[in-house]
Amino acid sequence: MRDAVTNLIGTYDIAGRYLDRTAIESLKAYFNTGMARVRTAALINSNAAAIVRRAGTQLFDEQPELIRPGGNAYTTRRFSACLRDMDYYLRYASYALVAGDTNVLDERVLQGLRETYNSLGVPISPTVYGIQILKEIVKEMAADVGIEETSFVDRPFDHLTRELSEVDI
Ligand SMILES: CCC1=C(C)/C(=C/C2=NC(=C\c3[nH]c(/C=C4\NC(=O)[C@H](C)[C@H]4CC)c(C)c3CCC(=O)O)/C(CCC(=O)O)=C2C)NC1=O
């Protein structure tokens, strides 16, 4: 598992180079958003259940066929599995936010996920939409507590989306 700092140092170490201007700029950008990242992770932590519930409600309101007979989230077991998956995405996104790096998502979440979903018939497109809803809720909450620049929130959720759907968003 990597974070923004170890990743950068690793790259420079391999090249046997001191941290140059580019490296310093990228470190500055990371530390400048540091408190906002930690505050957002804390917000996620204290509201996780509510965030997942709200995202699930929105997803199923907009795509009710998912929870009707024949839908992949139909039956209590699959409905719960779906919300549990949303909870995984939210929790790991909060780790990636703090790390400033998406590596944790590759290692812990995305490996083999597409194949699993395909073999179980879990539809990718509504899952990706659910991830985007999670992102919007987290951004809204961050803005509500006065975090002005919330674009750093996009990265982990968009990374999950991109890797899962293998299309550009
Ligand atoms: C921490 C990393 C991690 C992830 C990401 C993960 C995902 C994951 N989701 C699964 C199932 C599932 N995932 C869903 C999800 C959905 N169905 C829908 O229609 C919606 C669009 C969507 C919710 C947004 C459902 C319904 C199942 C159960 C499918 C089945 O058993 O038929 C499974 C199969 C095994 C199981 O049921 O537990 C895995 C491995 N597991 C992990 O350990």
XYZ file of C-alpha atoms and ligand atoms in Angstrom:
212
model
C 0.000 0.000 0.000
C 1.354 3.410 -0.947
C 0.626 7.013 -0.115
C 1.507 10.210 -1.934
C 4.765 10.685 0.006
C 6.145 7.151 -0.098
C 5.173 6.910 -3.745
C 7.108 10.052 -4.605
C 10.147 9.122 -2.539
C 10.137 5.664 -4.091
C 10.222 7.145 -7.575
C 13.079 9.503 -6.776
C 15.014 6.869 -4.884
C 14.919 4.501 -7.836
C 16.333 7.306 -9.994
C 18.884 8.218 -7.288
C 17.778 11.831 -7.388
C 17.122 14.554 -4.846
C 13.583 15.910 -4.658
C 13.453 18.512 -7.414
C 11.040 21.350 -8.019
C 8.384 19.062 -9.513
C 8.557 16.815 -6.473
C 8.342 19.764 -4.082
C 5.321 21.156 -5.930
C 3.516 17.865 -5.721
C 4.382 17.522 -2.000
C 3.120 21.047 -1.387
C -0.149 20.286 -3.138
C -0.550 17.196 -0.974
C 0.194 18.940 2.319
C -1.871 22.006 1.414
C -4.960 19.830 1.149
C -3.857 17.678 4.118
C -6.190 19.051 6.782
C -9.116 19.065 4.365
C -8.442 15.399 3.565
C -8.326 14.441 7.210
C -11.469 16.448 8.010
C -13.300 14.803 5.115
C -12.228 11.345 6.256
C -13.525 12.199 9.746
C -16.826 13.353 8.236
C -17.137 10.095 6.316
C -16.301 8.107 9.430
C -18.966 9.717 11.576
C -21.661 9.591 8.883
C -20.846 6.402 6.993
C -24.089 4.535 7.650
C -26.204 7.566 6.751
C -24.201 8.240 3.588
C -24.594 4.653 2.375
C -28.300 4.625 3.214
C -28.896 7.897 1.389
C -26.913 6.793 -1.669
C -28.768 3.465 -1.749
C -32.132 5.196 -1.490
C -31.278 7.512 -4.371
C -29.949 4.659 -6.515
C -33.025 2.466 -5.973
C -35.425 5.396 -6.372
C -33.917 6.205 -9.730
C -33.404 2.609 -10.849
C -36.223 0.650 -9.146
C -35.818 -2.296 -11.530
C -32.711 -3.279 -9.506
C -34.839 -4.272 -6.520
C -37.728 -5.783 -8.451
C -37.936 -9.508 -9.227
C -35.222 -10.220 -11.781
C -33.116 -7.286 -10.581
C -29.669 -8.042 -9.213
C -30.397 -6.379 -5.840
C -33.741 -8.210 -5.461
C -34.104 -10.320 -2.270
C -32.947 -9.107 1.130
C -29.642 -10.924 0.822
C -28.658 -9.244 -2.424
C -30.030 -5.892 -1.353
C -27.760 -6.082 1.712
C -24.807 -7.237 -0.409
C -25.283 -4.182 -2.599
C -25.322 -1.753 0.326
C -22.348 -3.560 1.831
C -20.459 -3.049 -1.432
C -21.300 0.672 -1.321
C -19.978 0.721 2.240
C -16.705 -0.888 1.033
C -16.338 1.762 -1.666
C -16.912 4.553 0.817
C -14.536 3.185 3.438
C -11.695 2.497 0.999
C -12.231 5.867 -0.671
C -11.732 7.476 2.745
C -8.391 5.651 3.091
C -7.341 6.761 -0.390
C -8.326 10.336 0.431
C -6.007 10.393 3.422
C -3.224 8.612 1.529
C -3.512 10.997 -1.422
C -3.011 7.938 -3.602
C -5.333 5.416 -5.232
C -3.023 2.436 -4.796
C -5.012 1.118 -1.823
C -8.041 0.868 -4.121
C -6.146 -1.165 -6.687
C -4.760 -3.532 -4.083
C -7.729 -3.999 -1.783
C -10.848 -3.306 -3.807
C -10.434 -3.533 -7.548
C -8.392 -6.701 -7.935
C -10.621 -9.269 -9.570
C -13.752 -7.232 -8.854
C -14.921 -6.881 -12.442
C -14.616 -10.630 -12.950
C -16.541 -11.324 -9.740
C -19.278 -8.909 -10.757
C -19.489 -10.351 -14.232
C -19.713 -13.907 -12.961
C -22.500 -12.982 -10.513
C -24.333 -10.792 -12.981
C -23.868 -7.676 -10.812
C -24.463 -4.825 -13.256
C -21.490 -2.453 -13.519
C -23.243 0.653 -14.714
C -25.606 1.156 -11.744
C -22.747 0.261 -9.395
C -20.652 2.993 -10.946
C -23.589 5.351 -10.634
C -23.860 4.449 -6.941
C -20.183 5.313 -6.485
C -20.771 8.685 -8.114
C -23.716 9.335 -5.774
C -21.441 8.579 -2.810
C -18.953 11.086 -4.169
C -21.559 13.824 -4.534
C -22.845 13.277 -0.998
C -19.331 13.442 0.467
C -18.545 16.609 -1.509
C -21.748 18.197 -0.317
C -20.964 17.354 3.310
C -17.429 18.691 2.976
C -18.723 21.929 1.469
C -21.290 22.184 4.272
C -18.550 22.257 6.916
C -16.705 24.985 5.043
C -14.175 23.047 2.971
C -14.085 25.300 -0.058
C -12.059 23.303 -2.538
C -13.437 19.759 -2.629
C -12.021 18.541 -5.925
C -9.587 16.229 -4.095
C -12.658 14.177 -3.147
C -13.203 13.241 -6.799
C -10.064 11.237 -7.311
C -10.693 8.008 -5.363
C -14.334 7.759 -6.464
C -13.486 8.515 -10.082
C -10.645 6.010 -9.941
C -13.045 3.288 -8.745
C -15.475 4.281 -11.475
C -12.901 4.337 -14.216
C -11.277 1.036 -13.277
C -14.566 -0.730 -12.767
C -16.128 0.472 -15.976
C -12.938 0.661 -18.005
C -14.321 3.690 -19.779
C -13.316 7.319 -19.484
C -15.594 9.480 -17.415
C -13.363 -4.751 0.026
C -13.423 -5.164 -1.390
C -14.612 -6.011 -1.755
C -15.587 -5.710 -2.676
C -15.696 -4.457 -3.463
C -16.472 -6.847 -2.742
C -17.558 -6.953 -3.623
C -18.398 -8.086 -3.822
N -19.725 -7.946 -4.076
C -20.296 -9.179 -4.207
C -21.644 -9.479 -4.435
C -22.716 -8.571 -4.723
N -22.637 -7.263 -5.016
C -23.895 -6.757 -5.286
C -24.098 -5.363 -5.642
C -25.042 -4.731 -6.415
N -26.065 -5.314 -7.114
C -26.791 -4.357 -7.746
O -27.771 -4.588 -8.469
C -26.305 -3.006 -7.453
C -26.086 -2.218 -8.725
C -25.031 -3.271 -6.679
C -24.898 -2.372 -5.424
C -24.588 -0.954 -5.776
C -24.809 -7.809 -5.106
C -26.323 -7.755 -5.229
C -24.067 -8.971 -4.764
C -24.600 -10.350 -4.511
C -24.752 -11.067 -5.841
C -25.144 -12.494 -5.668
O -24.668 -13.169 -4.741
O -25.941 -12.931 -6.494
C -19.259 -10.158 -4.055
C -19.459 -11.658 -4.142
C -19.357 -12.323 -2.796
C -20.380 -11.808 -1.829
O -21.592 -11.836 -2.123
O -19.956 -11.334 -0.778
C -18.084 -9.474 -3.829
C -16.712 -10.101 -3.663
N -16.035 -7.778 -1.853
C -14.916 -7.309 -1.234
O -14.259 -7.927 -0.343
